[in-house]
Structures are given as C-alpha cells and as structure tokens.
PDB file of C-alpha atoms in Angstrom:
ATOM      1  CA  MET V   1     -15.514  26.435   3.301  1.00  0.00           C
ATOM      2  CA  ALA V   2     -18.103  23.819   2.315  1.00  0.00           C
ATOM      3  CA  PHE V   3     -16.938  24.001  -1.271  1.00  0.00           C
ATOM      4  CA  SER V   4     -13.300  23.515  -0.309  1.00  0.00           C
ATOM      5  CA  LYS V   5     -14.165  20.465   1.786  1.00  0.00           C
ATOM      6  CA  THR V   6     -16.183  18.963  -1.039  1.00  0.00           C
ATOM      7  CA  LYS V   7     -13.349  19.576  -3.450  1.00  0.00           C
ATOM      8  CA  ALA V   8     -10.805  18.044  -1.074  1.00  0.00           C
ATOM      9  CA  PHE V   9     -12.906  14.939  -0.447  1.00  0.00           C
ATOM     10  CA  SER V  10     -13.389  14.402  -4.172  1.00  0.00           C
ATOM     11  CA  SER V  11      -9.691  14.789  -4.958  1.00  0.00           C
ATOM     12  CA  THR V  12      -7.663  11.937  -6.380  1.00  0.00           C
ATOM     13  CA  PHE V  13      -5.420  11.866  -3.329  1.00  0.00           C
ATOM     14  CA  PHE V  14      -8.348  11.453  -0.934  1.00  0.00           C
ATOM     15  CA  ARG V  15     -10.026   8.796  -3.096  1.00  0.00           C
ATOM     16  CA  THR V  16      -6.760   6.862  -3.290  1.00  0.00           C
ATOM     17  CA  PHE V  17      -6.413   7.202   0.481  1.00  0.00           C
ATOM     18  CA  ILE V  18      -9.905   5.733   0.982  1.00  0.00           C
ATOM     19  CA  PHE V  19      -9.233   2.981  -1.560  1.00  0.00           C
ATOM     20  CA  THR V  20      -6.002   1.989   0.173  1.00  0.00           C
ATOM     21  CA  GLY V  21      -7.499   2.303   3.645  1.00  0.00           C
ATOM     22  CA  PHE V  22     -10.372  -0.036   2.777  1.00  0.00           C
ATOM     23  CA  PHE V  23      -7.969  -2.809   1.825  1.00  0.00           C
ATOM     24  CA  ASP V  24      -5.800  -2.033   4.853  1.00  0.00           C
ATOM     25  CA  ILE V  25      -8.802  -2.738   7.088  1.00  0.00           C
ATOM     26  CA  LEU V  26      -9.433  -5.997   5.234  1.00  0.00           C
ATOM     27  CA  ALA V  27      -5.766  -6.885   5.695  1.00  0.00           C
ATOM     28  CA  ILE V  28      -6.042  -6.366   9.463  1.00  0.00           C
ATOM     29  CA  VAL V  29      -9.107  -8.624   9.607  1.00  0.00           C
ATOM     30  CA  ALA V  30      -7.332 -11.277   7.531  1.00  0.00           C
ATOM     31  CA  LEU V  31      -4.216 -11.067   9.685  1.00  0.00           C
ATOM     32  CA  GLU V  32      -6.189 -11.440  12.910  1.00  0.00           C
ATOM     33  CA  TRP V  33      -8.035 -14.453  11.488  1.00  0.00           C
ATOM     34  CA  THR V  34      -4.722 -16.068  10.542  1.00  0.00           C
ATOM     35  CA  ARG V  35      -3.248 -15.328  13.955  1.00  0.00           C
ATOM     36  CA  ALA V  36      -6.298 -16.784  15.698  1.00  0.00           C
ATOM     37  CA  ASP V  37      -6.029 -19.924  13.584  1.00  0.00           C
ATOM     38  CA  TYR V  38      -2.401 -20.398  14.612  1.00  0.00           C
ATOM     39  CA  LEU V  39      -3.318 -19.972  18.280  1.00  0.00           C
ATOM     40  CA  LEU V  40      -6.642 -21.811  18.426  1.00  0.00           C
ATOM     41  CA  GLY V  41      -6.455 -24.228  15.503  1.00  0.00           C
ATOM     42  CA  PHE V  42      -9.719 -23.865  13.593  1.00  0.00           C
ATOM     43  CA  GLY V  43      -9.188 -27.161  11.789  1.00  0.00           C
ATOM     44  CA  HIS V  44     -10.424 -28.527   8.476  1.00  0.00           C
ATOM     45  CA  GLN V  45     -13.901 -27.068   8.857  1.00  0.00           C
ATOM     46  CA  PHE V  46     -12.532 -23.554   8.386  1.00  0.00           C
ATOM     47  CA  GLU V  47      -9.672 -24.441   6.035  1.00  0.00           C
ATOM     48  CA  LEU V  48     -11.145 -22.529   3.106  1.00  0.00           C
ATOM     49  CA  GLY V  49     -11.647 -19.426   5.223  1.00  0.00           C
ATOM     50  CA  THR V  50      -8.102 -19.603   6.571  1.00  0.00           C
ATOM     51  CA  ARG V  51      -6.697 -20.113   3.101  1.00  0.00           C
ATOM     52  CA  LEU V  52      -8.570 -17.084   1.787  1.00  0.00           C
ATOM     53  CA  MET V  53      -7.516 -14.941   4.726  1.00  0.00           C
ATOM     54  CA  MET V  54      -3.873 -15.920   4.287  1.00  0.00           C
ATOM     55  CA  ALA V  55      -4.073 -14.960   0.629  1.00  0.00           C
ATOM     56  CA  PHE V  56      -5.766 -11.667   1.502  1.00  0.00           C
ATOM     57  CA  THR V  57      -2.841 -10.707   3.733  1.00  0.00           C
ATOM     58  CA  GLY V  58      -0.676 -10.805   0.608  1.00  0.00           C
ATOM     59  CA  THR V  59      -3.055  -9.267  -1.920  1.00  0.00           C
ATOM     60  CA  ASN V  60      -4.027  -6.419   0.383  1.00  0.00           C
ATOM     61  CA  PHE V  61      -0.378  -5.701   1.108  1.00  0.00           C
ATOM     62  CA  LEU V  62       0.367  -5.310  -2.602  1.00  0.00           C
ATOM     63  CA  ILE V  63      -2.661  -3.055  -3.020  1.00  0.00           C
ATOM     64  CA  HIS V  64      -1.461  -1.032  -0.032  1.00  0.00           C
ATOM     65  CA  VAL V  65       1.988  -0.557  -1.588  1.00  0.00           C
ATOM     66  CA  PHE V  66       0.446   0.375  -4.935  1.00  0.00           C
ATOM     67  CA  GLY V  67      -1.825   2.914  -3.238  1.00  0.00           C
ATOM     68  CA  GLU V  68       1.100   4.481  -1.386  1.00  0.00           C
ATOM     69  CA  VAL V  69       3.005   4.831  -4.646  1.00  0.00           C
ATOM     70  CA  LEU V  70       0.008   6.513  -6.261  1.00  0.00           C
ATOM     71  CA  MET V  71      -0.409   8.950  -3.363  1.00  0.00           C
ATOM     72  CA  THR V  72       3.293   9.813  -3.439  1.00  0.00           C
ATOM     73  CA  LEU V  73       3.234  10.430  -7.179  1.00  0.00           C
ATOM     74  CA  ASN V  74       0.058  12.477  -6.789  1.00  0.00           C
ATOM     75  CA  ARG V  75       1.701  14.801  -4.270  1.00  0.00           C
ATOM     76  CA  TYR V  76       4.808  15.021  -6.446  1.00  0.00           C
ATOM     77  CA  THR V  77       2.901  16.108  -9.541  1.00  0.00           C
ATOM     78  CA  ALA V  78       0.775  18.520  -7.484  1.00  0.00           C
ATOM     79  CA  ALA V  79       3.915  20.252  -6.205  1.00  0.00           C
ATOM     80  CA  CYS V  80       6.287  19.920  -9.144  1.00  0.00           C
ATOM     81  CA  LYS V  81       4.079  19.459 -12.216  1.00  0.00           C
ATOM     82  CA  PRO V  82       1.011  21.629 -11.536  1.00  0.00           C
ATOM     83  CA  MET V  83       0.401  22.341 -15.218  1.00  0.00           C
ATOM     84  CA  ILE V  84      -0.311  18.704 -16.048  1.00  0.00           C
ATOM     85  CA  HIS V  85      -1.409  17.486 -12.618  1.00  0.00           C
ATOM     86  CA  GLN V  86      -5.159  17.486 -13.262  1.00  0.00           C
ATOM     87  CA  LYS V  87      -4.777  15.849 -16.643  1.00  0.00           C
ATOM     88  CA  LEU V  88      -2.604  13.055 -15.259  1.00  0.00           C
ATOM     89  CA  TRP V  89      -5.028  12.188 -12.468  1.00  0.00           C
ATOM     90  CA  GLU V  90      -8.325  11.980 -14.327  1.00  0.00           C
ATOM     91  CA  LYS V  91     -11.054   9.965 -12.592  1.00  0.00           C
ATOM     92  CA  VAL V  92     -11.482   7.493 -15.438  1.00  0.00           C
ATOM     93  CA  ARG V  93      -7.766   6.760 -15.544  1.00  0.00           C
ATOM     94  CA  MET V  94      -7.664   6.277 -11.781  1.00  0.00           C
ATOM     95  CA  LYS V  95     -10.531   3.780 -11.898  1.00  0.00           C
ATOM     96  CA  TYR V  96      -8.534   1.688 -14.349  1.00  0.00           C
ATOM     97  CA  LEU V  97      -5.470   1.898 -12.103  1.00  0.00           C
ATOM     98  CA  TYR V  98      -7.454   0.850  -9.022  1.00  0.00           C
ATOM     99  CA  PHE V  99      -8.963  -2.063 -10.916  1.00  0.00           C
ATOM    100  CA  ALA V 100      -5.579  -3.105 -12.312  1.00  0.00           C
ATOM    101  CA  SER V 101      -3.955  -3.043  -8.869  1.00  0.00           C
ATOM    102  CA  VAL V 102      -6.623  -5.357  -7.452  1.00  0.00           C
ATOM    103  CA  VAL V 103      -6.501  -7.761 -10.396  1.00  0.00           C
ATOM    104  CA  LEU V 104      -2.701  -7.947 -10.485  1.00  0.00           C
ATOM    105  CA  SER V 105      -2.516  -8.477  -6.728  1.00  0.00           C
ATOM    106  CA  PHE V 106      -4.970 -11.361  -6.867  1.00  0.00           C
ATOM    107  CA  VAL V 107      -3.209 -12.882  -9.864  1.00  0.00           C
ATOM    108  CA  ALA V 108       0.131 -12.696  -8.042  1.00  0.00           C
ATOM    109  CA  TYR V 109      -1.300 -14.660  -5.112  1.00  0.00           C
ATOM    110  CA  THR V 110      -3.352 -17.159  -7.115  1.00  0.00           C
ATOM    111  CA  GLU V 111      -1.464 -20.123  -5.689  1.00  0.00           C
ATOM    112  CA  TRP V 112      -2.121 -18.926  -2.162  1.00  0.00           C
ATOM    113  CA  PHE V 113      -5.824 -19.143  -2.954  1.00  0.00           C
ATOM    114  CA  LEU V 114      -5.593 -22.582  -4.568  1.00  0.00           C
ATOM    115  CA  THR V 115      -3.079 -24.463  -2.387  1.00  0.00           C
ATOM    116  CA  LYS V 116      -4.870 -26.022   0.575  1.00  0.00           C
ATOM    117  CA  CYS V 117      -3.711 -25.696   4.167  1.00  0.00           C
ATOM    118  CA  VAL V 118      -2.755 -28.837   6.095  1.00  0.00           C
ATOM    119  CA  TYR V 119      -3.741 -29.430   9.722  1.00  0.00           C
ATOM    120  CA  GLU V 120      -2.452 -31.940  12.228  1.00  0.00           C
ATOM    121  CA  HIS V 121      -4.561 -33.269  15.076  1.00  0.00           C
ATOM    122  CA  THR V 122      -2.802 -32.914  18.423  1.00  0.00           C
ATOM    123  CA  VAL V 123      -3.740 -33.310  22.069  1.00  0.00           C
ATOM    124  CA  ASP V 124      -4.650 -29.626  22.248  1.00  0.00           C
ATOM    125  CA  GLY V 125      -6.695 -29.750  19.045  1.00  0.00           C
ATOM    126  CA  TRP V 126      -5.937 -28.913  15.437  1.00  0.00           C
ATOM    127  CA  LYS V 127      -2.636 -27.337  14.501  1.00  0.00           C
ATOM    128  CA  LEU V 128      -1.853 -25.614  11.208  1.00  0.00           C
ATOM    129  CA  ILE V 129       1.403 -27.060   9.873  1.00  0.00           C
ATOM    130  CA  GLY V 130       1.608 -25.613   6.363  1.00  0.00           C
ATOM    131  CA  ARG V 131       0.415 -26.181   2.820  1.00  0.00           C
ATOM    132  CA  GLU V 132      -0.168 -29.298   0.751  1.00  0.00           C
ATOM    133  CA  GLU V 133       2.739 -28.408  -1.505  1.00  0.00           C
ATOM    134  CA  GLN V 134       5.412 -25.743  -1.441  1.00  0.00           C
ATOM    135  CA  THR V 135       5.725 -24.491  -5.005  1.00  0.00           C
ATOM    136  CA  LEU V 136       8.375 -22.085  -6.214  1.00  0.00           C
ATOM    137  CA  ASN V 137       5.860 -19.257  -6.529  1.00  0.00           C
ATOM    138  CA  LEU V 138       4.740 -19.686  -2.926  1.00  0.00           C
ATOM    139  CA  ILE V 139       8.328 -19.635  -1.721  1.00  0.00           C
ATOM    140  CA  LEU V 140       9.197 -16.564  -3.812  1.00  0.00           C
ATOM    141  CA  LEU V 141       6.135 -14.622  -2.686  1.00  0.00           C
ATOM    142  CA  THR V 142       6.848 -15.447   0.937  1.00  0.00           C
ATOM    143  CA  ALA V 143      10.515 -14.546   0.509  1.00  0.00           C
ATOM    144  CA  ILE V 144       9.528 -11.142  -0.901  1.00  0.00           C
ATOM    145  CA  THR V 145       6.589 -10.340   1.370  1.00  0.00           C
ATOM    146  CA  CYS V 146       8.205 -11.171   4.715  1.00  0.00           C
ATOM    147  CA  PRO V 147      11.325  -8.954   4.396  1.00  0.00           C
ATOM    148  CA  VAL V 148       9.278  -6.043   3.034  1.00  0.00           C
ATOM    149  CA  ASN V 149       6.820  -6.316   5.929  1.00  0.00           C
ATOM    150  CA  LEU V 150       9.721  -6.556   8.367  1.00  0.00           C
ATOM    151  CA  MET V 151      11.416  -3.468   6.929  1.00  0.00           C
ATOM    152  CA  GLN V 152       8.205  -1.474   7.101  1.00  0.00           C
ATOM    153  CA  SER V 153       7.643  -2.563  10.707  1.00  0.00           C
ATOM    154  CA  LEU V 154      11.201  -1.628  11.693  1.00  0.00           C
ATOM    155  CA  TYR V 155      10.827   1.750  10.034  1.00  0.00           C
ATOM    156  CA  ASP V 156       7.516   2.456  11.797  1.00  0.00           C
ATOM    157  CA  LEU V 157       8.968   1.402  15.166  1.00  0.00           C
ATOM    158  CA  SER V 158      12.083   3.508  14.637  1.00  0.00           C
ATOM    159  CA  VAL V 159       9.994   6.572  13.858  1.00  0.00           C
ATOM    160  CA  ALA V 160       7.549   5.932  16.725  1.00  0.00           C
ATOM    161  CA  PHE V 161      10.242   5.407  19.379  1.00  0.00           C
ATOM    162  CA  ASN V 162      12.883   7.699  17.839  1.00  0.00           C
ATOM    163  CA  LEU V 163      15.392   4.880  17.389  1.00  0.00           C
ATOM    164  CA  ARG V 164      18.586   5.816  15.556  1.00  0.00           C
ATOM    165  CA  ASN V 165      18.907   3.095  12.964  1.00  0.00           C
ATOM    166  CA  PRO V 166      21.397   3.745  10.111  1.00  0.00           C
ATOM    167  CA  VAL V 167      18.997   2.438   7.476  1.00  0.00           C
ATOM    168  CA  VAL V 168      16.098   4.498   8.804  1.00  0.00           C
ATOM    169  CA  LEU V 169      18.295   7.593   9.065  1.00  0.00           C
ATOM    170  CA  TRP V 170      19.337   7.141   5.441  1.00  0.00           C
ATOM    171  CA  ILE V 171      15.701   6.814   4.315  1.00  0.00           C
ATOM    172  CA  GLN V 172      14.759   9.921   6.292  1.00  0.00           C
ATOM    173  CA  SER V 173      17.663  11.890   4.811  1.00  0.00           C
ATOM    174  CA  GLN V 174      16.617  10.899   1.298  1.00  0.00           C
ATOM    175  CA  SER V 175      13.052  11.917   2.058  1.00  0.00           C
ATOM    176  CA  LEU V 176      14.219  15.273   3.424  1.00  0.00           C
ATOM    177  CA  GLN V 177      16.357  15.921   0.353  1.00  0.00           C
ATOM    178  CA  MET V 178      13.399  15.103  -1.871  1.00  0.00           C
ATOM    179  CA  GLN V 179      11.140  17.460   0.066  1.00  0.00           C
ATOM    180  CA  LEU V 180      13.710  20.262  -0.180  1.00  0.00           C
ATOM    181  CA  ARG V 181      14.079  19.651  -3.910  1.00  0.00           C
ATOM    182  CA  TRP V 182      10.313  19.697  -4.411  1.00  0.00           C
ATOM    183  CA  GLY V 183      10.038  22.882  -2.355  1.00  0.00           C
ATOM    184  CA  PHE V 184      12.699  24.570  -4.478  1.00  0.00           C
ATOM    185  CA  GLN V 185      10.951  23.552  -7.691  1.00  0.00           C
ATOM    186  CA  THR V 186       7.621  24.789  -6.336  1.00  0.00           C
ATOM    187  CA  ARG V 187       9.113  28.185  -5.474  1.00  0.00           C
ATOM    188  CA  CYS V 188      10.597  28.414  -8.968  1.00  0.00           C
ATOM    189  CA  ILE V 189       7.221  27.657 -10.532  1.00  0.00           C
ATOM    190  CA  SER V 190       5.539  30.276  -8.340  1.00  0.00           C
ATOM    191  CA  ARG V 191       8.082  32.884  -9.401  1.00  0.00           C
ATOM    192  CA  HIS V 192       7.517  32.060 -13.071  1.00  0.00           C
ATOM    193  CA  ILE V 193       3.755  32.402 -12.623  1.00  0.00           C
ATOM    194  CA  ILE V 194       4.130  35.760 -10.853  1.00  0.00           C
ATOM    195  CA  PHE V 195       6.516  36.970 -13.553  1.00  0.00           C
ATOM    196  CA  ALA V 196       4.091  35.890 -16.281  1.00  0.00           C
ATOM    197  CA  ARG V 197       1.219  37.730 -14.596  1.00  0.00           C
ATOM    198  CA  GLU V 198       3.298  40.879 -14.335  1.00  0.00           C
ATOM    199  CA  LEU V 199       4.094  40.688 -18.044  1.00  0.00           C
ATOM    200  CA  VAL V 200       0.413  40.252 -18.910  1.00  0.00           C
ATOM    201  CA  GLU V 201      -0.654  43.129 -16.673  1.00  0.00           C
ATOM    202  CA  ALA V 202       2.077  45.337 -18.107  1.00  0.00           C
TER     203      ALA V 202
END
C-alpha cells in the first residue's frame, strides 16, 4: 500500500494537480487583495502591490487553464493510449511544459504589470478608477478573461445547484459521450492484451 501511495503521489497527474493548485491559491490571494482595494481604497502607497495582484489574477488563470488541459490529456492518454502514456509524460518534458506555461502567462499579461493604476481622492478616501492608459492589449485580455471566468462560474453554479442550463447540459452531454468513448476504447485495449497473452501462453 505504501508503494502504491508513493507511486500515485509521484505521478504526472498528481504533480500537475499540485502545480495548478499552487497557482490557484495565489490567484485567490490576488483576487481578495484586488477586492479589498476596491472596497477600502489602498491608495498610491500600495499601487504597485495592487497592480501586481491584478496581473496575477490573469496569469494564474491562464496557468490554471493550462494545468487543466494537461490533466485532461494525461487521463486521456492513460485510458486510451496506455502503450505510449509513460513516454509522453516524462518528468523532464513536464518541467519544460510547467516552465513554459508560467513564462507565456506572464508574457501575455506584461502590460498589466507595467501599466499603473490610477486613484482618485474622495471624501471616503482613495478610490481606484482604472489604469493610466487603456491599450488594445489590455482591452483584449480583459475581453477574453471576463467571459471565460463568467462561463466557468456559471458552469460551477449550475453543477452545484443542479440548474438546467442548455449550455451546461450540452457540455455535460459532450463530456458523457467522451467518457463512454474512452471506456469503449479501454475495453477494446484490454481485450487485445488478454488475447495477446493467451496467444503467448498457447
């Protein structure tokens, strides 16, 4: 049992889960900082921190999506491509993929790191009103990130509260079809393996 646990914890799927979870925790911290700034108005003294936290909400989201894709592909190859599964998910290759996901995410949100936040002094204190300049990249990233976050939130809420949303039902049906297809392929592979063993033993 100890060996099986050690093997499971050292698997690519588990390491990707930990990698993604670490950045998910950072994303929650960054999001709470940003929310607190909107409510309390930290002001110019904490502008750099707020700017970094706002950028981290974007970078960590991209890393999260990348990690989910990796975990999905990992389970797919484990079920449907067992012969090449171990070779595809070598540790060295995964380290490069983890590093690339972090670098690309930070590069994508470079302008979020560099464009300063603007505050306005009001009767209640400082109020965050936006950025110094709204470049095309900032607008595009916001236009992409917000709908994706909204869709994920709606999906999670629909699943949690069993809401019958046509879009969610379609996604679930596609997922079910994929699982059935993978299960069929896995059974076929198992039958081929059993048949091959019988031939060898004969």
